[in-house]
Coordinates of C-alpha atoms in Angstrom, one line a residue:
Chain Z
X1 CA 0.1 0.0 0.2
X2 CA 1.4 3.4 -0.9
X3 CA 2.0 6.1 1.7
X4 CA 0.6 8.5 -0.6
X5 CA -3.2 9.4 -1.3
X6 CA -4.2 10.1 -5.0
X7 CA -2.9 13.6 -6.0
X8 CA -6.1 15.3 -6.5
X9 CA -7.0 14.4 -2.7
X10 CA -3.5 15.3 -1.3
X11 CA -4.2 18.7 -3.0
X12 CA -7.4 18.8 -1.5
X13 CA -6.5 18.2 1.9
X14 CA -3.6 20.6 2.0
X15 CA -6.0 23.4 0.4
X16 CA -8.4 22.7 3.3
X17 CA -5.5 22.4 6.4
X18 CA -6.1 18.9 6.6
X19 CA -2.9 18.1 5.7
X20 CA 0.2 20.0 6.0
X21 CA 2.7 20.5 3.3
X22 CA 5.4 20.4 5.5
X23 CA 4.7 17.0 6.8
X24 CA 4.4 15.8 3.2
X25 CA 7.8 16.9 2.3
X26 CA 9.5 15.7 5.6
X27 CA 7.8 12.5 4.9
X28 CA 9.1 12.4 1.1
X29 CA 12.3 13.3 2.8
X30 CA 12.1 10.4 5.1
X31 CA 11.2 7.9 2.8
X32 CA 14.3 9.1 0.4
X33 CA 16.7 8.7 2.9
X34 CA 15.3 5.3 4.1
X35 CA 15.4 3.9 0.7
X36 CA 19.1 5.3 -0.1
X37 CA 21.0 2.0 -0.8
X38 CA 18.6 1.9 -3.8
X39 CA 20.6 5.0 -5.3
X40 CA 17.8 6.7 -6.9
X41 CA 18.4 10.1 -5.7
X42 CA 21.6 12.3 -6.7
X43 CA 20.6 15.3 -4.8
X44 CA 17.9 16.5 -2.5
X45 CA 16.5 20.1 -2.3
X46 CA 15.4 19.9 1.7
X47 CA 15.9 23.8 2.3
X48 CA 14.3 24.9 -0.5
X49 CA 11.4 22.3 -0.4
X50 CA 10.8 23.0 3.4
X51 CA 10.8 26.8 2.7
X52 CA 8.4 26.4 -0.1
X53 CA 6.2 24.1 2.0
X54 CA 5.9 26.3 4.8
X55 CA 4.8 29.2 2.6
X56 CA 2.1 26.8 1.2
X57 CA 1.0 26.3 4.3
X58 CA 0.9 30.1 5.7
X59 CA -1.1 30.9 2.9
X60 CA -3.9 28.3 3.4
X61 CA -3.4 29.5 7.0
X62 CA -4.7 32.8 5.6
X63 CA -7.9 31.4 3.7
X64 CA -6.2 31.3 0.4
X65 CA -6.1 28.2 -1.9
X66 CA -2.5 27.1 -2.7
X67 CA -3.3 25.4 -6.4
X68 CA -4.3 22.0 -7.8
X69 CA -1.1 20.2 -6.9
X70 CA -1.0 22.1 -3.3
X71 CA 1.8 20.3 -1.1
X72 CA 2.5 17.6 -3.4
X73 CA 5.8 16.9 -3.6
X74 CA 7.6 15.4 -6.5
X75 CA 11.2 14.1 -7.9
X76 CA 12.7 15.9 -11.0
X77 CA 15.5 13.8 -13.4
X78 CA 18.4 15.2 -13.0
X79 CA 18.4 16.8 -16.7
X80 CA 15.7 19.2 -15.2
X81 CA 16.7 22.7 -14.8
X82 CA 15.6 23.4 -11.2
X83 CA 16.7 26.3 -8.6
X84 CA 18.3 25.0 -5.2
X85 CA 20.6 21.7 -6.7
X86 CA 23.0 21.3 -9.2
X87 CA 21.3 20.2 -12.4
X88 CA 24.6 17.3 -13.6
X89 CA 22.5 15.1 -16.3
X90 CA 24.4 12.3 -14.1
X91 CA 27.3 13.6 -15.9
X92 CA 30.4 14.4 -14.9
X93 CA 30.7 17.4 -17.2
X94 CA 28.2 18.9 -15.7
X95 CA 29.0 18.1 -12.0
X96 CA 28.1 21.3 -10.0
X97 CA 26.3 23.1 -12.4
X98 CA 23.6 25.6 -11.1
X99 CA 20.6 26.3 -13.3
X100 CA 20.4 30.1 -13.8
X101 CA 16.8 29.9 -14.6
X102 CA 14.2 27.2 -14.1
X103 CA 12.5 24.6 -16.6
X104 CA 9.1 25.5 -17.5
X105 CA 7.4 22.6 -16.5
X106 CA 9.0 22.8 -13.0
X107 CA 7.7 26.5 -13.4
X108 CA 4.2 25.6 -14.0
X109 CA 4.0 22.8 -11.4
X110 CA 5.1 24.9 -8.7
X111 CA 3.1 27.5 -9.8
X112 CA 0.3 25.2 -9.0
X113 CA 1.6 24.3 -5.4
X114 CA 4.1 21.1 -6.4
X115 CA 7.3 21.0 -4.2
X116 CA 10.2 19.7 -6.0
X117 CA 12.5 17.6 -3.2
X118 CA 15.2 15.8 -5.1
X119 CA 16.7 15.1 -8.5
X120 CA 16.6 11.4 -9.8
X121 CA 19.4 9.8 -11.2
X122 CA 19.7 8.9 -15.0
X123 CA 21.8 7.5 -17.4
X124 CA 24.2 10.3 -18.4
X125 CA 22.5 12.7 -20.7
X126 CA 19.6 10.2 -20.8
X127 CA 21.6 7.8 -23.1
X128 CA 20.9 4.3 -21.7
X129 CA 18.2 1.6 -20.8
X130 CA 19.6 1.0 -17.2
X131 CA 20.7 4.2 -15.3
X132 CA 24.3 1.9 -16.1
X133 CA 25.4 4.8 -17.9
X134 CA 25.3 7.3 -15.4
X135 CA 28.5 8.9 -14.5
X136 CA 27.8 8.7 -10.9
X137 CA 26.2 5.0 -9.8
X138 CA 23.6 2.8 -10.8
X139 CA 19.9 2.6 -9.5
X140 CA 18.6 -0.5 -8.5
X141 CA 15.3 -2.0 -9.1
X142 CA 12.7 -2.0 -6.5
X143 CA 11.8 -5.2 -7.2
X144 CA 15.1 -6.8 -7.0
X145 CA 18.8 -4.9 -5.9
X146 CA 20.6 -7.0 -8.4
X147 CA 18.4 -5.7 -11.6
X148 CA 18.5 -2.3 -13.2
X149 CA 15.3 -0.2 -12.9
X150 CA 15.4 0.5 -16.4
X151 CA 16.4 3.7 -17.9
X152 CA 17.0 6.9 -19.0
X153 CA 14.3 8.1 -16.0
X154 CA 15.5 4.8 -13.9
X155 CA 16.0 7.2 -11.0
X156 CA 12.5 8.3 -11.2
X157 CA 10.3 5.3 -12.0
X158 CA 12.4 3.5 -8.6
X159 CA 11.6 6.7 -6.8
X160 CA 7.9 6.6 -7.7
X161 CA 7.8 2.7 -7.3
X162 CA 9.9 3.1 -3.6
X163 CA 7.3 5.4 -2.6
X164 CA 9.4 8.9 -2.3
X165 CA 7.0 10.9 -4.0
X166 CA 3.5 10.8 -5.2
X167 CA 4.8 11.2 -8.7
X168 CA 8.1 12.0 -10.6
X169 CA 9.3 13.5 -14.0
X170 CA 11.1 11.9 -16.5
X171 CA 12.4 12.5 -20.1
X172 CA 11.5 10.0 -23.2
X173 CA 13.6 10.3 -26.5
X174 CA 13.5 6.7 -27.7
X175 CA 11.5 5.0 -24.4
X176 CA 13.2 6.4 -21.0
X177 CA 9.9 6.9 -19.3
X178 CA 7.9 4.0 -20.7
X179 CA 10.7 1.4 -20.5
X180 CA 11.9 2.2 -16.7
X181 CA 7.8 2.1 -15.9
X182 CA 8.0 -1.4 -17.1
X183 CA 11.0 -2.6 -15.3
X184 CA 10.1 -0.9 -12.0
X185 CA 6.5 -1.5 -12.0
X186 CA 4.7 2.3 -12.3
X187 CA 2.7 4.1 -14.9
X188 CA 4.8 5.9 -17.5
X189 CA 3.4 8.2 -19.8
X190 CA 4.8 10.1 -22.9
X191 CA 2.8 12.8 -24.1
X192 CA 2.6 14.0 -27.8
X193 CA 5.4 15.6 -29.0
X194 CA 5.4 19.2 -28.3
X195 CA 2.7 19.1 -25.7
X196 CA 5.2 19.7 -22.8
X197 CA 7.7 22.7 -23.3
X198 CA 11.0 21.1 -23.4
X199 CA 12.8 24.9 -22.1
X200 CA 15.4 24.3 -19.7
X201 CA 15.7 20.7 -19.7
X202 CA 18.9 19.2 -20.8
X203 CA 18.6 18.5 -24.8
X204 CA 19.5 15.0 -26.3
X205 CA 17.4 14.2 -29.2
X206 CA 15.4 17.5 -30.2
X207 CA 13.2 16.2 -32.4
X208 CA 12.1 13.2 -30.3
X209 CA 12.6 14.5 -26.6
X210 CA 9.5 14.7 -24.9
X211 CA 8.5 15.4 -21.3
X212 CA 6.4 13.3 -19.1
X213 CA 5.5 11.8 -15.4
X214 CA 5.9 8.7 -13.6
X215 CA 3.3 8.0 -11.3
X216 CA 1.6 5.5 -9.5
X217 CA -1.8 5.7 -11.3
X218 CA -3.1 6.7 -14.6
X219 CA -5.1 9.4 -12.9
X220 CA -2.2 10.8 -11.1
X221 CA -0.4 11.4 -14.3
X222 CA -2.9 12.7 -16.3
X223 CA -3.1 15.4 -13.5
X224 CA 0.7 16.4 -14.1
X225 CA 0.6 16.6 -17.8
X226 CA -2.6 18.6 -17.4
X227 CA -0.6 21.4 -15.5
X228 CA 2.6 20.8 -17.5
X229 CA 1.4 20.9 -21.0
X230 CA 0.4 23.4 -23.2
X231 CA 2.4 26.5 -25.7
X232 CA 5.4 28.1 -24.4
X233 CA 6.8 30.9 -26.1
X234 CA 10.5 29.8 -24.7
X235 CA 9.9 26.1 -26.7
X236 CA 8.7 27.0 -30.4
X237 CA 7.8 23.2 -30.8
X238 CA 5.3 23.0 -28.1
X239 CA 1.3 22.7 -29.3
X240 CA -1.8 23.6 -27.6
X241 CA -3.0 21.7 -24.9
X242 CA -6.2 20.0 -24.9
X243 CA -9.0 20.2 -22.4
X244 CA -10.0 17.2 -20.6
X245 CA -6.6 15.0 -19.8
X246 CA -7.8 14.9 -15.9
X247 CA -11.0 12.8 -15.5
X248 CA -10.6 11.6 -18.9
X249 CA -13.2 8.7 -19.2
X250 CA -13.2 6.0 -21.7
X251 CA -15.0 2.8 -22.4
X252 CA -13.7 -0.1 -23.8
X253 CA -16.9 -1.3 -25.2
X254 CA -16.5 -1.8 -28.8
X255 CA -13.1 0.1 -28.9
X256 CA -11.4 -1.2 -31.4
X257 CA -7.7 -2.2 -30.7
X258 CA -4.9 -3.7 -32.6
X259 CA -2.5 -6.0 -30.8
X260 CA 1.2 -5.1 -33.1
X261 CA 1.9 -8.4 -34.8
X262 CA 5.8 -7.6 -35.1
X263 CA 6.0 -7.2 -31.0
X264 CA 4.5 -10.4 -30.4
X265 CA 6.8 -12.2 -32.5
X266 CA 9.9 -14.6 -31.7
X267 CA 12.4 -12.6 -29.3
X268 CA 9.6 -11.5 -27.0
X269 CA 10.4 -13.4 -23.5
X270 CA 8.0 -16.3 -22.6
X271 CA 7.5 -14.4 -19.4
X272 CA 6.9 -11.1 -21.1
X273 CA 4.3 -12.5 -23.5
X274 CA 2.4 -14.7 -21.3
X275 CA 1.2 -11.3 -19.1
X276 CA 0.8 -9.5 -22.4
X277 CA -1.4 -12.2 -23.5
X278 CA -3.4 -12.0 -20.6
X279 CA -3.9 -8.8 -20.5
X280 CA -5.5 -8.8 -23.7
X281 CA -7.7 -11.6 -23.0
X282 CA -9.1 -9.3 -20.4
X283 CA -9.4 -6.6 -22.7
X284 CA -11.2 -8.7 -24.8
X285 CA -13.7 -9.8 -21.9
X286 CA -14.1 -6.5 -21.4
X287 CA -15.8 -5.7 -24.3
X288 CA -12.8 -4.5 -26.7
X289 CA -12.7 -5.7 -30.3
X290 CA -9.4 -7.1 -30.3
X291 CA -7.6 -7.7 -33.9
X292 CA -3.9 -8.3 -35.0
X293 CA -2.5 -5.1 -36.9
X294 CA 0.9 -5.6 -38.8
X295 CA 3.3 -2.3 -39.1
X296 CA 5.8 -3.9 -41.5
X297 CA 8.4 -1.4 -41.0
X298 CA 8.0 -0.9 -37.3
X299 CA 11.4 -3.2 -36.8
X300 CA 13.1 -0.8 -38.6
X301 CA 12.3 2.0 -36.2
X302 CA 15.4 1.1 -34.1
X303 CA 17.4 1.5 -36.6
X304 CA 16.2 4.5 -37.8
X305 CA 16.6 6.0 -34.0
X306 CA 20.0 4.9 -33.9
X307 CA 20.7 7.2 -36.5
X308 CA 18.9 10.3 -35.8
X309 CA 19.4 10.4 -32.0
X310 CA 22.9 10.5 -32.0
X311 CA 22.9 12.6 -34.8
X312 CA 21.1 15.4 -33.0
X313 CA 23.0 14.0 -29.6
X314 CA 26.0 15.2 -31.3
X315 CA 25.1 18.5 -32.1
X316 CA 23.3 19.0 -28.8
X317 CA 26.2 18.0 -26.9
X318 CA 28.5 20.2 -29.1
X319 CA 27.8 23.1 -26.6
X320 CA 29.9 21.2 -23.8
X321 CA 33.1 22.8 -25.0
X322 CA 34.9 23.7 -21.5
X323 CA 34.3 27.2 -21.9
X324 CA 31.2 28.4 -21.1
X325 CA 29.9 26.0 -18.4
X326 CA 30.4 22.6 -17.2
X327 CA 33.8 20.7 -16.9
X328 CA 37.1 22.5 -18.4
X329 CA 40.4 20.5 -18.2
X330 CA 43.0 22.3 -16.1
X331 CA 45.9 20.6 -18.1
X332 CA 44.9 22.4 -21.6
X333 CA 47.1 25.3 -22.8
X334 CA 45.4 26.3 -26.1
X335 CA 41.8 26.4 -26.9
X336 CA 41.8 23.6 -29.2
X337 CA 43.4 21.4 -26.6
X338 CA 40.7 22.9 -24.2
X339 CA 37.9 21.7 -26.2
X340 CA 39.2 18.1 -26.7
X341 CA 40.4 17.5 -23.4
X342 CA 37.4 19.0 -21.4
X343 CA 35.1 16.9 -23.6
X344 CA 37.1 14.0 -23.8
X345 CA 37.6 13.5 -19.9
X346 CA 34.2 15.0 -19.2
X347 CA 32.0 13.1 -21.2
X348 CA 31.5 9.5 -19.7
X349 CA 31.5 6.6 -22.6
X350 CA 28.3 6.3 -24.0
X351 CA 27.9 10.1 -24.7
X352 CA 31.5 9.6 -26.7
X353 CA 29.8 6.8 -28.5
X354 CA 26.9 8.9 -29.5
X355 CA 28.9 11.7 -30.4
X356 CA 30.9 9.7 -32.6
X357 CA 28.1 7.8 -34.4
X358 CA 26.1 11.0 -34.9
X359 CA 29.6 12.8 -36.3
X360 CA 29.9 9.8 -38.9
X361 CA 26.3 10.0 -40.2
X362 CA 26.2 13.6 -40.7
X363 CA 29.5 13.8 -42.0
X364 CA 30.1 14.7 -46.0
X365 CA 29.6 11.5 -48.1
X366 CA 27.7 9.7 -45.4
X367 CA 24.8 11.9 -44.8
X368 CA 22.4 10.7 -47.8
X369 CA 23.2 7.3 -47.0
X370 CA 22.5 7.5 -43.2
X371 CA 20.7 10.3 -42.0
X372 CA 18.4 10.9 -45.0
X373 CA 17.5 7.5 -45.6
X374 CA 16.7 7.3 -41.9
X375 CA 14.4 10.3 -42.2
X376 CA 13.0 8.5 -45.4
X377 CA 12.3 5.9 -43.4
X378 CA 11.0 7.6 -40.4
X379 CA 8.2 9.0 -42.9
X380 CA 7.4 5.5 -44.1
X381 CA 6.6 4.5 -40.5
X382 CA 4.5 7.9 -39.8
X383 CA 2.5 6.3 -42.9
X384 CA 1.9 3.1 -41.8
X385 CA 1.0 4.0 -38.3
X386 CA -1.6 6.4 -39.6
X387 CA -3.1 3.6 -42.1
X388 CA -3.2 1.1 -39.0
X389 CA -4.7 3.9 -37.0
X390 CA -7.8 4.4 -39.4
X391 CA -8.5 1.1 -38.8
X392 CA -8.3 0.9 -34.6
X393 CA -8.5 3.4 -32.1
X394 CA -5.5 2.2 -30.3
X395 CA -2.4 0.0 -30.7
X396 CA -0.7 -2.2 -27.7
X397 CA 2.0 -4.5 -27.2
X398 CA 5.0 -5.2 -24.7
X399 CA 7.1 -2.0 -23.9
X400 CA 9.9 -4.0 -23.9
X401 CA 11.0 -7.4 -24.8
X402 CA 12.3 -8.8 -21.2
X403 CA 11.6 -7.6 -18.0
X404 CA 14.2 -6.2 -16.0
X405 CA 17.6 -7.5 -16.4
X406 CA 21.0 -7.6 -14.0
X407 CA 23.4 -4.9 -13.4
X408 CA 26.6 -5.8 -15.5
X409 CA 24.5 -8.1 -17.9
X410 CA 24.5 -5.6 -21.2
X411 CA 27.1 -3.1 -20.2
X412 CA 29.9 -4.6 -22.0
X413 CA 27.7 -4.9 -25.4
X414 CA 26.3 -1.6 -26.7
X415 CA 24.3 -2.8 -29.6
X416 CA 22.6 -5.2 -27.0
X417 CA 21.7 -2.2 -25.0
X418 CA 20.3 -0.8 -28.0
X419 CA 18.1 -3.3 -28.4
X420 CA 16.2 -2.6 -25.5
X421 CA 14.4 0.1 -26.9
X422 CA 13.4 -2.0 -29.9
X423 CA 9.4 -1.8 -28.9
X424 CA 9.4 2.0 -27.6
X425 CA 11.4 4.0 -30.0
X426 CA 8.7 4.0 -32.3
X427 CA 6.4 6.3 -30.8
X428 CA 9.2 9.1 -30.5
X429 CA 9.7 8.7 -33.9
X430 CA 6.2 9.3 -35.1
X431 CA 5.6 11.8 -32.1
X432 CA 2.5 10.1 -31.3
X433 CA 1.2 9.6 -27.5
X434 CA 2.2 6.2 -25.5
X435 CA 1.8 4.5 -22.4
X436 CA 3.2 1.9 -20.0
X437 CA 0.5 0.6 -17.6
X438 CA 1.9 -2.2 -14.9
X439 CA -0.2 -5.4 -16.4
X440 CA 1.2 -8.1 -13.7
X441 CA 4.5 -10.0 -13.0
X442 CA 6.4 -12.6 -14.4
X443 CA 8.6 -14.3 -11.9
X444 CA 8.3 -11.2 -9.3
X445 CA 9.5 -8.7 -12.0
X446 CA 6.9 -6.4 -13.1
X447 CA 5.5 -6.4 -17.0
X448 CA 4.2 -3.1 -18.4
X449 CA 1.7 -2.7 -21.0
X450 CA 2.2 -0.3 -24.1
X451 CA -0.7 1.5 -25.7
X452 CA -0.3 3.9 -28.2
X453 CA -2.7 6.1 -30.0
X454 CA -2.9 8.8 -32.8
X455 CA -1.3 12.2 -32.4
X456 CA -2.6 14.6 -29.8
X457 CA -5.1 11.8 -28.8
X458 CA -3.6 12.3 -25.4
X459 CA -7.0 12.8 -23.7
X460 CA -8.7 9.8 -25.4
X461 CA -5.2 7.7 -24.5
X462 CA -5.9 8.5 -21.1
X463 CA -9.4 7.9 -20.8
X464 CA -8.8 4.1 -22.0
X465 CA -5.6 3.6 -20.2
X466 CA -7.6 4.1 -16.8
X467 CA -10.0 1.4 -18.3
X468 CA -7.2 -0.6 -19.0
X469 CA -5.4 0.0 -15.4
X470 CA -8.8 -1.2 -13.6
X471 CA -9.2 -4.2 -15.8
X472 CA -5.7 -5.4 -15.0
X473 CA -5.3 -4.4 -11.6
Chain L
X1 CA 23.1 -11.7 -54.1
X2 CA 20.0 -10.3 -52.9
X3 CA 20.0 -7.5 -50.1
X4 CA 19.4 -8.5 -46.4
X5 CA 16.6 -10.2 -45.8
X6 CA 13.6 -8.0 -43.5
X7 CA 13.3 -11.1 -41.7
X8 CA 16.7 -10.8 -40.1
X9 CA 15.2 -7.7 -38.2
X10 CA 12.1 -9.4 -37.4
X11 CA 14.0 -11.6 -34.7
X12 CA 16.1 -8.8 -33.3
X13 CA 14.5 -8.9 -29.7
X14 CA 16.0 -12.1 -29.3
X15 CA 19.4 -10.4 -29.7
X16 CA 18.9 -10.3 -26.1
X17 CA 20.4 -13.6 -25.6
X18 CA 23.7 -13.3 -26.1
X19 CA 24.5 -16.6 -27.7
X20 CA 21.8 -15.8 -30.3
X21 CA 23.3 -12.2 -30.5
X22 CA 26.5 -13.4 -31.8
X23 CA 25.0 -15.4 -34.4
X24 CA 23.0 -12.1 -35.6
X25 CA 26.4 -10.5 -36.1
X26 CA 27.5 -13.0 -38.0
X27 CA 24.7 -12.5 -40.2
X28 CA 24.7 -9.0 -40.1
X29 CA 28.3 -8.7 -41.2
X30 CA 27.9 -11.4 -43.6
X31 CA 24.8 -9.0 -45.3
X32 CA 27.0 -6.3 -44.8
X33 CA 29.9 -7.6 -47.2
X34 CA 27.2 -7.8 -50.0
X35 CA 26.3 -3.9 -49.9
X36 CA 27.6 -0.9 -51.1
X37 CA 28.2 0.9 -48.1
X38 CA 30.5 -1.2 -45.8
X39 CA 30.5 0.2 -42.3
X40 CA 33.8 -1.0 -41.2
X41 CA 35.8 1.6 -39.3
X42 CA 39.3 2.0 -39.1
X43 CA 41.7 3.2 -36.3
X44 CA 42.3 6.3 -38.5
X45 CA 38.8 6.8 -39.5
X46 CA 37.7 6.6 -35.7
X47 CA 40.7 9.2 -35.1
X48 CA 39.4 11.7 -37.7
X49 CA 35.9 11.1 -36.2
X50 CA 37.2 12.4 -32.4
X51 CA 39.1 14.8 -34.3
X52 CA 35.8 16.6 -35.8
X53 CA 34.2 15.9 -32.7
X54 CA 36.7 17.4 -30.6
X55 CA 37.2 14.3 -28.0
X56 CA 40.6 13.3 -27.1
X57 CA 40.6 9.8 -27.0
X58 CA 42.5 7.2 -25.0
X59 CA 44.2 4.0 -26.7
X60 CA 41.6 2.0 -25.1
X61 CA 38.6 3.9 -26.1
X62 CA 40.1 4.2 -29.6
X63 CA 40.1 0.3 -29.6
X64 CA 36.6 -0.2 -28.5
X65 CA 35.2 2.2 -30.5
X66 CA 36.4 1.0 -33.7
X67 CA 34.6 -2.3 -32.8
X68 CA 31.5 -1.4 -31.4
X69 CA 30.8 1.6 -33.8
X70 CA 31.5 -0.7 -37.0
X71 CA 28.8 -3.0 -35.2
X72 CA 26.3 -0.1 -34.9
X73 CA 26.6 0.7 -38.2
X74 CA 26.1 -2.6 -39.6
X75 CA 23.1 -2.8 -37.6
X76 CA 21.6 0.1 -39.0
X77 CA 22.5 -0.3 -42.2
X78 CA 19.6 -2.6 -42.7
X79 CA 17.5 0.3 -43.4
X80 CA 19.3 0.2 -47.0
X81 CA 16.8 -2.7 -47.7
X82 CA 14.2 -0.6 -47.1
X83 CA 12.0 0.5 -50.6
X84 CA 11.4 4.1 -50.1
X85 CA 10.7 5.4 -53.4
X86 CA 8.6 8.1 -53.9
X87 CA 9.1 9.1 -50.2
X88 CA 10.2 12.6 -48.7
X89 CA 11.9 12.9 -45.3
X90 CA 10.7 13.8 -42.0
X91 CA 12.8 16.1 -40.3
X92 CA 10.3 17.1 -37.4
X93 CA 7.0 16.0 -36.2
X94 CA 5.4 18.8 -34.1
X95 CA 3.2 19.8 -37.5
X96 CA 4.5 23.4 -36.9
X97 CA 6.0 25.8 -39.3
X98 CA 7.5 29.1 -39.4
X99 CA 6.9 29.4 -35.5
X100 CA 7.5 33.5 -34.9
X101 CA 7.4 36.1 -32.6
X102 CA 7.2 39.4 -32.2
X103 CA 10.7 41.2 -32.8
X104 CA 10.5 42.8 -29.3
X105 CA 12.9 42.8 -26.3
X106 CA 11.5 40.4 -23.4
X107 CA 12.6 40.8 -20.0
X108 CA 12.9 37.1 -18.5
X109 CA 14.8 38.0 -15.2
X110 CA 17.7 36.2 -15.7
X111 CA 20.5 37.7 -13.8
X112 CA 23.7 37.6 -15.8
X113 CA 25.6 37.4 -12.6
X114 CA 23.9 33.7 -12.4
X115 CA 25.0 32.7 -15.9
X116 CA 28.6 33.9 -15.2
X117 CA 28.5 31.8 -12.1
X118 CA 28.9 28.2 -14.3
X119 CA 31.8 29.5 -16.0
X120 CA 35.2 28.0 -15.4
X121 CA 37.4 30.9 -15.9
X122 CA 35.9 34.7 -16.0
X123 CA 37.8 38.0 -16.1
X124 CA 35.3 40.7 -14.9
X125 CA 32.3 39.8 -16.5
X126 CA 34.3 38.4 -19.6
X127 CA 34.4 34.6 -20.2
X128 CA 38.2 33.5 -20.4
X129 CA 39.7 31.1 -22.8
X130 CA 42.8 29.4 -23.6
X131 CA 45.3 31.1 -26.5
X132 CA 44.0 30.2 -29.8
X133 CA 47.2 30.5 -32.0
X134 CA 50.5 28.3 -30.9

């Protein structure tokens, strides 16, 4: 049983004075300290959080209300710029970096009374599927300490499952919210591309990066999304939000749901297959019209991703040059040497790997064969999804081919690690919303069910997800 | 010989088992040989990329990257087998074009001193860098 009430109830109780924001922050900080050995948290914002909580309590005492998230503690992945703590992106090169401004998402949450209590671990710069690429530490899976929590938002997922806060923030570039949600056992929501401002979040692959919540329930995730989303002048790619993310309702009866054929093929582990097949049967029993849908190019999504993502990474990480912020190598005597040494010594291996791949696929003579080809296959993927979603309302399948793997199992083989993203990257390449909902356990390890919807159908996806969550519970 | 079969990719999740991974690598390598681009990177290629990307790499990293990056590139080369006739590239998926705003000064409230706080080296309010020419 979670120590946290549903978010809506927490806020209501804080606004009525029944609960004190200060007690909620203390409760969250205690839970963080009690679970220290899971290495989910990079830093806490104790002073700032308690100060904000006391302000909220005082404001409520004078008869004011403090917003839709009044007093609700949360944990941000450490690639969000937040006042009061370093923003490291779990990288040595950004160690000690202090945010001169805050992420729009954080500002919006704070404006509704939410309180950031801590920053969560991730694969450095969000490059990875296990948090093993963090330059600081590997987070442990809440269900089995010998296993990874998933990644890159592994610290955020573990924090939610370990009950450190009612919700956490993550970023999803190729599956980094959904895959750890599946491995650790919580809800992970990847919104439509552009729905949440990326301003103040360390950039990875700008054409696929999205920000989303990890929470205990779909409704909690929906409230957080509702607060964070919408157009932002600081991010030119943001789109208008829609009404009705909160209390969205959906009826499974008569709903057309397509099971993605390619995701259920050989390669899917038996345990995951069993949980997913059971979930599909339950949806069918709940009245959904289940069919099998083939997306022939979906298997190419990972190859598309591992060209486009490193290409954008190599460009976004060019700003870490050792001059304006971040690590600057003390041995360098010339500017050129300072670039090379600061980057060479400051970046971890995976960041360097991706910068190198990105540099290669964008270089003269290879651009058309790799980068342009990937962008064209991306179009093909978009077309196939559009066609499929004309015939069905939602697409479902597993989030990942396996449950959480052991720490160290894949670390020596980058390609093998990349393959963990095989079922999540498609949603990022096409920009559509997708969610991971806890579907059950396989050998005591969580398995998530992935549900995908048409572009900007976030309200519909949240509505049906609540139905699915209920049926699978 | 025909281009690499798409079947190869359909069984890719099974790569999560290491024994199968090796088999697939062999197939991927075999397929790579029959294609126009052969993504077998040499030590010199890695050095050139490292120079372009301004990365100082250790000998160990150079060796590792030569193998690992070749493998990743061989994998992504599977895209060459996809028929994309008549399709245009997708650069972004937001559906927005030409996002502009009024050309006016906006005060975001940033304190320049907060921005300077993160600088590795400053002189007064200026960024201090190492000399540019030898």
